[in-house]
Coordinates of C-alpha atoms and ligand atoms in Angstrom, one line a residue:
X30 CA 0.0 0.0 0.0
X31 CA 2.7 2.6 0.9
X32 CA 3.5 2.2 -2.8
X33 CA 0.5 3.6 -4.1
X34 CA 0.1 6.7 -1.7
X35 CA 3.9 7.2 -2.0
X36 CA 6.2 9.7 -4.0
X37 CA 5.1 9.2 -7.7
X38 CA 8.5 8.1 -8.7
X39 CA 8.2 5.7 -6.4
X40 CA 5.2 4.3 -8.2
X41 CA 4.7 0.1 -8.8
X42 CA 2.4 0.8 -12.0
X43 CA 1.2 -2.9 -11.7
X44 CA 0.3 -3.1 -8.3
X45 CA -1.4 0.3 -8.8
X46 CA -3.6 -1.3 -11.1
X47 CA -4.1 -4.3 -8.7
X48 CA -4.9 -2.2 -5.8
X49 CA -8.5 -0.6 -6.8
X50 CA -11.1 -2.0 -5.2
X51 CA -13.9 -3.3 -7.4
X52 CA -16.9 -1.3 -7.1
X53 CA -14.9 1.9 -5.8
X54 CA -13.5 5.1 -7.4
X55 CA -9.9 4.8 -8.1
X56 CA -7.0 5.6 -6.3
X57 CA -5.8 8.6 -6.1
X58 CA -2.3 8.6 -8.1
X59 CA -4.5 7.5 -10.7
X60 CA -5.7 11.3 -11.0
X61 CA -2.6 13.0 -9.7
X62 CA 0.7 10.9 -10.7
X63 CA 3.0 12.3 -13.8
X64 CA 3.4 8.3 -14.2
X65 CA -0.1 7.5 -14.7
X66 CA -1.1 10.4 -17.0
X67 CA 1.8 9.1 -19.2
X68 CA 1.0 5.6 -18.8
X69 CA -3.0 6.7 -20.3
X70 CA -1.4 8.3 -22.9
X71 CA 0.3 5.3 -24.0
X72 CA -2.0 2.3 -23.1
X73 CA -5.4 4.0 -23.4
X74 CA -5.1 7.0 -26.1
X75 CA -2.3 5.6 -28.1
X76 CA -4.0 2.1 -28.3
X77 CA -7.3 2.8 -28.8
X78 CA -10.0 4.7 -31.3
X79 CA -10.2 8.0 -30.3
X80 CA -13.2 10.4 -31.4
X81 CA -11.5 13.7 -32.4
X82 CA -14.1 15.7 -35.0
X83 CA -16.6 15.3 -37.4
X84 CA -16.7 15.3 -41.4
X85 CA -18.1 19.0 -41.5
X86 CA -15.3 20.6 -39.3
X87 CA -13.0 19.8 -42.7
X88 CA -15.8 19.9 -45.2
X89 CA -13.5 21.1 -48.0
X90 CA -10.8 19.6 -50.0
X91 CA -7.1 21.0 -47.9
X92 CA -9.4 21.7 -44.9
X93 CA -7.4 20.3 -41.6
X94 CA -7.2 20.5 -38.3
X95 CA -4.4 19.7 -35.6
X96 CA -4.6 17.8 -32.3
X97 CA -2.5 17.5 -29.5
X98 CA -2.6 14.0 -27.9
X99 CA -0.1 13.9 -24.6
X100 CA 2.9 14.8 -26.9
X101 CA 1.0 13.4 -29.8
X102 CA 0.5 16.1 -32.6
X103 CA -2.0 14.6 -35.7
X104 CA -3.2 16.6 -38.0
X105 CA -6.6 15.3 -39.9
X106 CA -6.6 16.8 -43.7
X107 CA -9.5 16.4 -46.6
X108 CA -7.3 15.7 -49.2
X109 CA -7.3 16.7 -53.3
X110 CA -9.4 13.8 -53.7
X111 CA -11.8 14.4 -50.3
X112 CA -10.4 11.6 -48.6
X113 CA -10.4 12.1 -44.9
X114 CA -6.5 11.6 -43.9
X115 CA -4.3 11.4 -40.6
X116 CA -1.0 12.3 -40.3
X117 CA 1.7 12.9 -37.2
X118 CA 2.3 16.5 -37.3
X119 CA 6.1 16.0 -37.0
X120 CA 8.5 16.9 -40.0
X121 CA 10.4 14.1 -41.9
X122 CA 13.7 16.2 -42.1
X123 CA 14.5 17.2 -38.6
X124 CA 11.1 16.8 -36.6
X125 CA 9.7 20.6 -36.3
X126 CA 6.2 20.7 -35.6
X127 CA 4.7 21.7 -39.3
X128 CA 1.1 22.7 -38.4
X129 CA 0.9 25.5 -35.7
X130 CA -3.0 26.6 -36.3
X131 CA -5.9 24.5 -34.5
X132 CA -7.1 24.6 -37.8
X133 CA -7.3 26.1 -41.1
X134 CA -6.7 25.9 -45.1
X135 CA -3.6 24.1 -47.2
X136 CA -2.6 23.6 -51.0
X137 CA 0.1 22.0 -49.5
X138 CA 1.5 21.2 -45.8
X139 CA 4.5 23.2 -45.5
X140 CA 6.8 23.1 -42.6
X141 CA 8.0 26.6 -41.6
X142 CA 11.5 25.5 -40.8
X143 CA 13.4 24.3 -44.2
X144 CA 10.0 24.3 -46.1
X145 CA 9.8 20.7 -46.4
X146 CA 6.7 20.4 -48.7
X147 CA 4.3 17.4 -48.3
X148 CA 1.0 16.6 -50.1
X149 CA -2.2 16.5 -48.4
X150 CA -1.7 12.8 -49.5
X151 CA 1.2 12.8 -47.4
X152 CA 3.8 12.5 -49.9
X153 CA 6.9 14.1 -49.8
X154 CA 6.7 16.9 -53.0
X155 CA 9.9 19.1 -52.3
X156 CA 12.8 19.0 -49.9
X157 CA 15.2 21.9 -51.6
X158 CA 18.8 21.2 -52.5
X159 CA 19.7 17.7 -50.9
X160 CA 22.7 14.9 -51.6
X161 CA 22.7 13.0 -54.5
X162 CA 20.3 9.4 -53.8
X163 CA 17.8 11.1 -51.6
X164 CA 14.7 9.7 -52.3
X165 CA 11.8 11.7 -51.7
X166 CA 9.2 8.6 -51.2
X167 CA 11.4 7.4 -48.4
X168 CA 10.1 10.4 -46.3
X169 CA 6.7 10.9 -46.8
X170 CA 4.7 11.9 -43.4
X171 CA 3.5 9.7 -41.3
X172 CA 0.6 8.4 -41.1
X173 CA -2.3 7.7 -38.2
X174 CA -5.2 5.5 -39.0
X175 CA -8.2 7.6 -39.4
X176 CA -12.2 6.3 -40.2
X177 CA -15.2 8.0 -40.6
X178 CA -18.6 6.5 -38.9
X179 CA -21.3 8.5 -40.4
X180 CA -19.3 12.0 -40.6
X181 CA -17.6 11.5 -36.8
X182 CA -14.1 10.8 -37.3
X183 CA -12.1 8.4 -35.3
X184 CA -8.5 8.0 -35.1
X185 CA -5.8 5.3 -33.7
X186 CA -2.4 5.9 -32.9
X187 CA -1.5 2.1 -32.9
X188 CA 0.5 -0.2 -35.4
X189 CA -2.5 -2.0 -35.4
X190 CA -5.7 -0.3 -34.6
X191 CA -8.5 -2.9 -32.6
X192 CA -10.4 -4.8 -34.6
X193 CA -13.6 -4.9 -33.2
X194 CA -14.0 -1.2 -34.0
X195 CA -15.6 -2.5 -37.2
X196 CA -18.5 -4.0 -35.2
X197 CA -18.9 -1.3 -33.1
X198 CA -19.0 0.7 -36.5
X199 CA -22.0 -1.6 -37.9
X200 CA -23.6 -1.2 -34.9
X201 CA -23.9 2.4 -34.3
X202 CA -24.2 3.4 -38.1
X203 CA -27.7 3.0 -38.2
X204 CA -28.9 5.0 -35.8
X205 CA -26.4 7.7 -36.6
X206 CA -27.4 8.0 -40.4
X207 CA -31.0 9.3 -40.0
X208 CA -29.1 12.4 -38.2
X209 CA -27.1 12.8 -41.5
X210 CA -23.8 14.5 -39.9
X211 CA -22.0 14.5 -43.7
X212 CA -25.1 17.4 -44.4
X213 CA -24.4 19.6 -41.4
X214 CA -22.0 22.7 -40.3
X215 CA -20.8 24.1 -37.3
X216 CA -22.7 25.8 -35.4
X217 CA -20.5 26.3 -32.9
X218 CA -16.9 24.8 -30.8
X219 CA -16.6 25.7 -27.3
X220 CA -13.2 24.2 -26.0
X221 CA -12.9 24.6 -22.2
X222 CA -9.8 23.4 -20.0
X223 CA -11.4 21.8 -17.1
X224 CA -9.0 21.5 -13.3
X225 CA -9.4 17.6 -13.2
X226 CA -7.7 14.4 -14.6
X227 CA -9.1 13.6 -17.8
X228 CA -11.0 10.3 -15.8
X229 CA -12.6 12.6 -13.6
X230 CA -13.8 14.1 -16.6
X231 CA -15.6 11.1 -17.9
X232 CA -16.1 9.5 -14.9
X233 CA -18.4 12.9 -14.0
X234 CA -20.3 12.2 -17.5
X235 CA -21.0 8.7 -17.1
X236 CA -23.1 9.0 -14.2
X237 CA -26.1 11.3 -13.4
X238 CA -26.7 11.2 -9.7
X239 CA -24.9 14.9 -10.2
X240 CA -27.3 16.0 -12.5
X241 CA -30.2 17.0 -10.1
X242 CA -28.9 19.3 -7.6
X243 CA -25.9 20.2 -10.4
X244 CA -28.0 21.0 -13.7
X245 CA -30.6 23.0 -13.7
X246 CA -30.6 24.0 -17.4
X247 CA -30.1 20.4 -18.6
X248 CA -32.7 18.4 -16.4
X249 CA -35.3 21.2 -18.0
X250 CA -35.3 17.8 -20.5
X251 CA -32.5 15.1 -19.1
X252 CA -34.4 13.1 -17.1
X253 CA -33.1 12.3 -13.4
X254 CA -33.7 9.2 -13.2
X255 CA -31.5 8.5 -15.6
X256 CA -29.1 5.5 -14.5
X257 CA -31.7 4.1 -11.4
X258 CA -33.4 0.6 -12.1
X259 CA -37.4 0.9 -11.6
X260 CA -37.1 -0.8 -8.1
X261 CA -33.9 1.9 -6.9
X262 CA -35.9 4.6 -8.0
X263 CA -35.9 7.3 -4.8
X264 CA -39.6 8.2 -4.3
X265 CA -39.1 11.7 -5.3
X266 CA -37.9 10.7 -8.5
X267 CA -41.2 8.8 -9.5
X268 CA -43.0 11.5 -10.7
X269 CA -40.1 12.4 -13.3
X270 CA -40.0 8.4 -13.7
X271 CA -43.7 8.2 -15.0
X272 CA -43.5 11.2 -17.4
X273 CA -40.2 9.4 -18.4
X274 CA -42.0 5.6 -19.5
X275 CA -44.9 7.5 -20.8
X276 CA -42.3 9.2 -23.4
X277 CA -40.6 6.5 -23.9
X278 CA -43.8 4.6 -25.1
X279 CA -44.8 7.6 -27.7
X280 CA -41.3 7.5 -28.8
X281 CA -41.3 4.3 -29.1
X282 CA -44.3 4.6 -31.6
X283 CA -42.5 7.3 -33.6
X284 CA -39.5 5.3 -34.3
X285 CA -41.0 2.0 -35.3
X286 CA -43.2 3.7 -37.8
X287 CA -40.4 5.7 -39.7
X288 CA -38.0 2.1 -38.7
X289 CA -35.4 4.3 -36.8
X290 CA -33.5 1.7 -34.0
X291 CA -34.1 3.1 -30.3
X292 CA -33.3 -0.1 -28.8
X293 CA -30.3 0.1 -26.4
X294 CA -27.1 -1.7 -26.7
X295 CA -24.8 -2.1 -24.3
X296 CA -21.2 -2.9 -24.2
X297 CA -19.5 -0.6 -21.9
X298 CA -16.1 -2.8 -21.0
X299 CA -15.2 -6.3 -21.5
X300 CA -13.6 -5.3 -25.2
X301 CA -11.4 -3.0 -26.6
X302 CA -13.6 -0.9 -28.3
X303 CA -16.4 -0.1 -25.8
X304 CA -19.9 1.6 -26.3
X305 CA -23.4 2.1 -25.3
X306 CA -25.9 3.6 -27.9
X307 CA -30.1 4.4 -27.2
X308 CA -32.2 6.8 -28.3
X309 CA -34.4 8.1 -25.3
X310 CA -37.0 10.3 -24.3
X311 CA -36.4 14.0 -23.3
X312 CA -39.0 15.8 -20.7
X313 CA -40.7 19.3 -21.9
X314 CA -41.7 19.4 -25.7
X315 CA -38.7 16.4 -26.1
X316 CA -37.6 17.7 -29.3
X317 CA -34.3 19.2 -28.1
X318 CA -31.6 20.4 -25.4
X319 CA -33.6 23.9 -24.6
X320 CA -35.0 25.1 -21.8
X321 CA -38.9 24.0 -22.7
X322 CA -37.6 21.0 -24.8
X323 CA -38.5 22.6 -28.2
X324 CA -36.4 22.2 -30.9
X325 CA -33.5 25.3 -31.3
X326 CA -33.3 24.4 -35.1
X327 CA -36.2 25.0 -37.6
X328 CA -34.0 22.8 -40.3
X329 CA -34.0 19.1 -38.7
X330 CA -31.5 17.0 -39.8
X331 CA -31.5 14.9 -42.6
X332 CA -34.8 13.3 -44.0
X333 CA -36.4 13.2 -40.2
X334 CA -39.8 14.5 -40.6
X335 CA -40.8 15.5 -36.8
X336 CA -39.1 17.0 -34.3
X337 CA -39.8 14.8 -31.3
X338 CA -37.3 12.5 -31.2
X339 CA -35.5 12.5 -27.9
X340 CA -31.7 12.0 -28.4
X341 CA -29.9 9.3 -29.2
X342 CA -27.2 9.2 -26.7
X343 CA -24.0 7.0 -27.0
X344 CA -20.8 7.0 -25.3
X345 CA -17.7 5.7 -26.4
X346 CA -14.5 4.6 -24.3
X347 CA -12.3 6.0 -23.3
X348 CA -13.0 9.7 -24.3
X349 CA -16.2 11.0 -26.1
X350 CA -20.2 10.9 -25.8
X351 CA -22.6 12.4 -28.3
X352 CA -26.6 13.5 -28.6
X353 CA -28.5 13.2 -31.6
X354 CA -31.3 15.4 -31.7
X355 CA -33.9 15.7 -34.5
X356 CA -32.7 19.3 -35.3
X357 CA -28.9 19.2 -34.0
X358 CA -25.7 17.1 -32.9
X359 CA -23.6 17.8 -30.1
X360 CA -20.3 15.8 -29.9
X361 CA -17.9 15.7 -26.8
X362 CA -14.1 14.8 -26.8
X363 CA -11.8 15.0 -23.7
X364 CA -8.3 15.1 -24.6
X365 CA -5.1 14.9 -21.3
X366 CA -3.6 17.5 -20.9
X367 CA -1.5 16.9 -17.5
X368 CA -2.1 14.7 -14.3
X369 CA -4.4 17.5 -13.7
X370 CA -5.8 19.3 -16.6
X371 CA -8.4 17.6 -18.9
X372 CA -9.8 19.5 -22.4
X373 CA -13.2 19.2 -23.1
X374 CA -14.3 19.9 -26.8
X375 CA -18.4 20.7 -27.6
X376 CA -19.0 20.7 -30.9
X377 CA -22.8 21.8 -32.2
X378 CA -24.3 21.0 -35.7
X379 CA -27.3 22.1 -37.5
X380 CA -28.3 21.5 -41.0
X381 CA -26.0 22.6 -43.5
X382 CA -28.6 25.1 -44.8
X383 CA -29.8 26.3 -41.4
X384 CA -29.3 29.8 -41.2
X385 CA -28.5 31.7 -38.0
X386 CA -30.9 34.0 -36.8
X387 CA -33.5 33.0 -39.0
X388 CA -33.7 29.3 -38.3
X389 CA -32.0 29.3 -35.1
X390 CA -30.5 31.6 -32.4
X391 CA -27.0 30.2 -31.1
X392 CA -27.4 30.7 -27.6
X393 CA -30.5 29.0 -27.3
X394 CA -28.3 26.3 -29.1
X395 CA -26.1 27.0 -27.2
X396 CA -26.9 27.5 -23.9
X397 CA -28.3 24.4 -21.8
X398 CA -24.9 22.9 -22.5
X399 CA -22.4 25.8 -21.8
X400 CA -24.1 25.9 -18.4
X401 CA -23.8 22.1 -18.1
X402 CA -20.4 21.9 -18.8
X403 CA -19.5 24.7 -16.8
X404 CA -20.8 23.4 -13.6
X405 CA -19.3 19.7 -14.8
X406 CA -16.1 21.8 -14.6
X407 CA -16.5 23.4 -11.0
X408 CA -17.4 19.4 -10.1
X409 CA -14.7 17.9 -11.4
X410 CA -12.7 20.3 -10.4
X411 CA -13.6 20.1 -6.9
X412 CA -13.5 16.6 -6.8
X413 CA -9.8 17.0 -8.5
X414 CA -8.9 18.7 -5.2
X415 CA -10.2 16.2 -2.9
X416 CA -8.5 13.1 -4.5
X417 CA -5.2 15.2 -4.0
X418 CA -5.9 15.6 -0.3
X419 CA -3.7 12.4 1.7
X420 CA -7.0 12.0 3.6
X421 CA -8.7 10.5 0.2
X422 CA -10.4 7.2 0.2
X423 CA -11.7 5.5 -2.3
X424 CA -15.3 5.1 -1.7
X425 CA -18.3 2.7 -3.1
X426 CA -20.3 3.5 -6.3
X427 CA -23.8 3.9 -5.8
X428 CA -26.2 1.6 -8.3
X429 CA -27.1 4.6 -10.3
X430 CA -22.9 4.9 -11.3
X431 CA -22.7 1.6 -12.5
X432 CA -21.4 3.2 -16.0
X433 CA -19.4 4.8 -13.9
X434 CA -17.9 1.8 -13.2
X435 CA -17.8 0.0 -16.3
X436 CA -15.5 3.1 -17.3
X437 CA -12.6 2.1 -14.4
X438 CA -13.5 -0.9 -15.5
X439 CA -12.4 -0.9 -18.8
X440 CA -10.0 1.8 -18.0
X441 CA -8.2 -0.8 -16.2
X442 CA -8.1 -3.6 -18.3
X443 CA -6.7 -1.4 -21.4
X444 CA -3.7 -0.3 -18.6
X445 CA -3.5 -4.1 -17.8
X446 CA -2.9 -5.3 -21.5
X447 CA -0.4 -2.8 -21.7
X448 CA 2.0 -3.6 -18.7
X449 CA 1.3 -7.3 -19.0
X450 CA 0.7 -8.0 -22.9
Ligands
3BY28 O1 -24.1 11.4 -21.2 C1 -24.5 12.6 -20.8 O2 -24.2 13.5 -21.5 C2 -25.2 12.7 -19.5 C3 -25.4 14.1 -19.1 C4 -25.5 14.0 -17.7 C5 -24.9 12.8 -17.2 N1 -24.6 12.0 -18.4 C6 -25.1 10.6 -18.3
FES29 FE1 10.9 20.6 -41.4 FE2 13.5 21.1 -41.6 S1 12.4 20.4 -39.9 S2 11.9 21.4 -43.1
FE30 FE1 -22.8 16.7 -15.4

């Protein structure tokens, strides 16, 4: 034990692992040690898929966008030929950094320091004056595997990527398509750099026993009870509960007559590419994340034909979860930054023909989820601060974080495979 409440350098990453309780949060070097937050970085981000954007962000051939990973740099590109395309953002010649912008615009990728010139293909297209037998094709940029599912774009740092990303990819397909997300645009990108390990991040999403003394604004249509079984339901939930199974029975109806899937599935840890995917009822009109429920787009999305549809709500390990709304998508990626620092990426899209102003305002957009996440920040980082304290404990997961704990859970094993493969 005195190894894992010990200096960091000290740290037995093995027996780390070993030492969390089942059924408990984790312990606490797990959200404060140098050690751990570059062990994630290598066994969880650079093993795994990792949601980073979606198709409309880099709608247009030499669109790109960079993204720091740990010290990971990719930068995703829409080549000449609108291919979707990965590369490390790290210079064949002597290593600079090429891309500097979040985001932008290229003919070409050029890197500022000897003005190496690569493709958006990747290729190496001029290196100036060099010795006689350099051959170009030997130093093309690297590249990182990169897939779109239905306009949201994963990425995997690995050799070999896992393989049962393609199932998860079937699965989830069709109930992302009726959203269309290759036919919408940004509405808007709020990046905010929340106090907290990156777990503390998702650990705080995948649970919503927070959500009604912490979210005013989002419970106007997340329901509470989200999370409780029908017999752990606490009495002062029931009311919430009954308006809850009566939406779900009219949504229900909606969906099997225009054959949209609602059914849940399930498959939080247990495999290396982990997901849950449902589409639920919302309270209030249950058309969208707004105050009354009513939908903050006039354009819905794709062919969808009425605007109460709930959301379809999926989460995928280790970093991202995503609403789909009839009328908008809002996408969520949580990148490390240090033991301590977590970035959390929102991403809102509306019809690619939805015009501001006329058919929507961005703040109402906006709004229900800038407040969430703000006060999902103050939590975190509260909670950041108590797991520091030596007086923290790991304690017991209540029924209603049982996602909570398929996310250590899975957390866990990824670190496992790593240190013992
Ligand atoms: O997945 C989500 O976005 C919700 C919001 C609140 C808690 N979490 C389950
Ligand atoms: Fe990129 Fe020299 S390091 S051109
Ligand atoms: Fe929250």
């Amino acid at each position: 034990m005195t190894l894992v409440t010990g200096p960091t350098d000290m740290l037995d990453l093995a027996r780390l692992v070993d030492s969390r309780i089942p059924g408990r949060a984790l312990p606490a070097p797990f959200y404060t040690s140098r050690e751990v937050h570059e062990l994630d970085v290598a066994a969880v981000f650079a093993t795994s898929w990792i949601f980073v954007a979606t198709e409309p962000e880099i709608g247009e051939a030499g669109d790109y966008l960079t993204l720091d990973v740990g010290p990971y740099s990719i930068i995703v590109v829409r080549d000449d030929d609108e291919q979707v395309r990965a590369w490390h953002n790290v210079c064949r010649h002597r290593g600079s950094r090429i891309l500097t912008e979040p985001s932008g615009s290229v003919g070409n990728i050029v890197c500022g320091y000897h003005q190496w010139t690569y493709g958006t293909d990747g290729r190496l297209l001029h290196a100036g004056t060099q010795a006689p037998g350099f051959d170009r094709s030997c130093f093309g940029l690297k590249p990182v595997h990169v897939r779109s599912v239905s306009g949201l774009l994963f990425v995997s740092l690995a050799e070999q990527p896992p393989a049962d990303f393609d199932d998860v990819a079937a699965r989830i397909t069709p109930y992302l398509e009726p959203h269309r997300i290759r036919g919408t645009k940004v509405a808007a990108q709020h990046d905010l750099v929340e106090h907290a390990n990156w777990k503390l991040v998702m650990e705080n999403n995948r649970e919503c026993y927070h959500c009604e003394g912490g979210h005013p604004e989002l419970t106007c249509t997340f329901f509470p009870s989200y999370g409780y079984t029908p017999e752990e339901m606490p009495r002062h939930l029931q009311p919430a509960y009954a308006r809850y199974l009566a939406a779900e029975a009219e949504l229900e109806r909606t969906c099997r007559e225009r054959g949209l899937p609602y059914e849940k599935i399930e498959e939080l840890s247990g495999r290396a590419s982990a997901f849950r995917i449902q589409r639920e009822a919302l309270d209030g009109a249950g058309e969208s994340f707004t105050r009354d429920g009513r939908a903050a787009s006039r354009r819905l999305l794709g062919d969808l034909d009425v605007a109460r549809l709930g959301r379809t709500s999926m989460h995928h390990q280790p970093n991202s979860w995503f609403h789909l709304l009839s009328d908008h998508v809002v996408t969520f990626t949580v990148l490390p930054i240090a033991p301590d620092r977590a970035l959390v990426r929102t991403t809102w899209l509306v019809h690619a023909d939805a015009v501001e102003g006329v058919d929507y305002d961005l703040d109402t957009l906006t709004e229900v989820w800038d407040h969430t996440n703000e006060q999902d920040g103050t939590l975190v980082a509260r909670a950041q601060a108590g797991v520091s304290s030596p007086a923290y404990e790991p304690g017991p997961y209540a029924p209603n974080e049982s996602h909570v704990d398929a996310f250590c859970d899975w957390y866990l094993s990824r670190v496992r495979e790593y240190l013992q493969p």
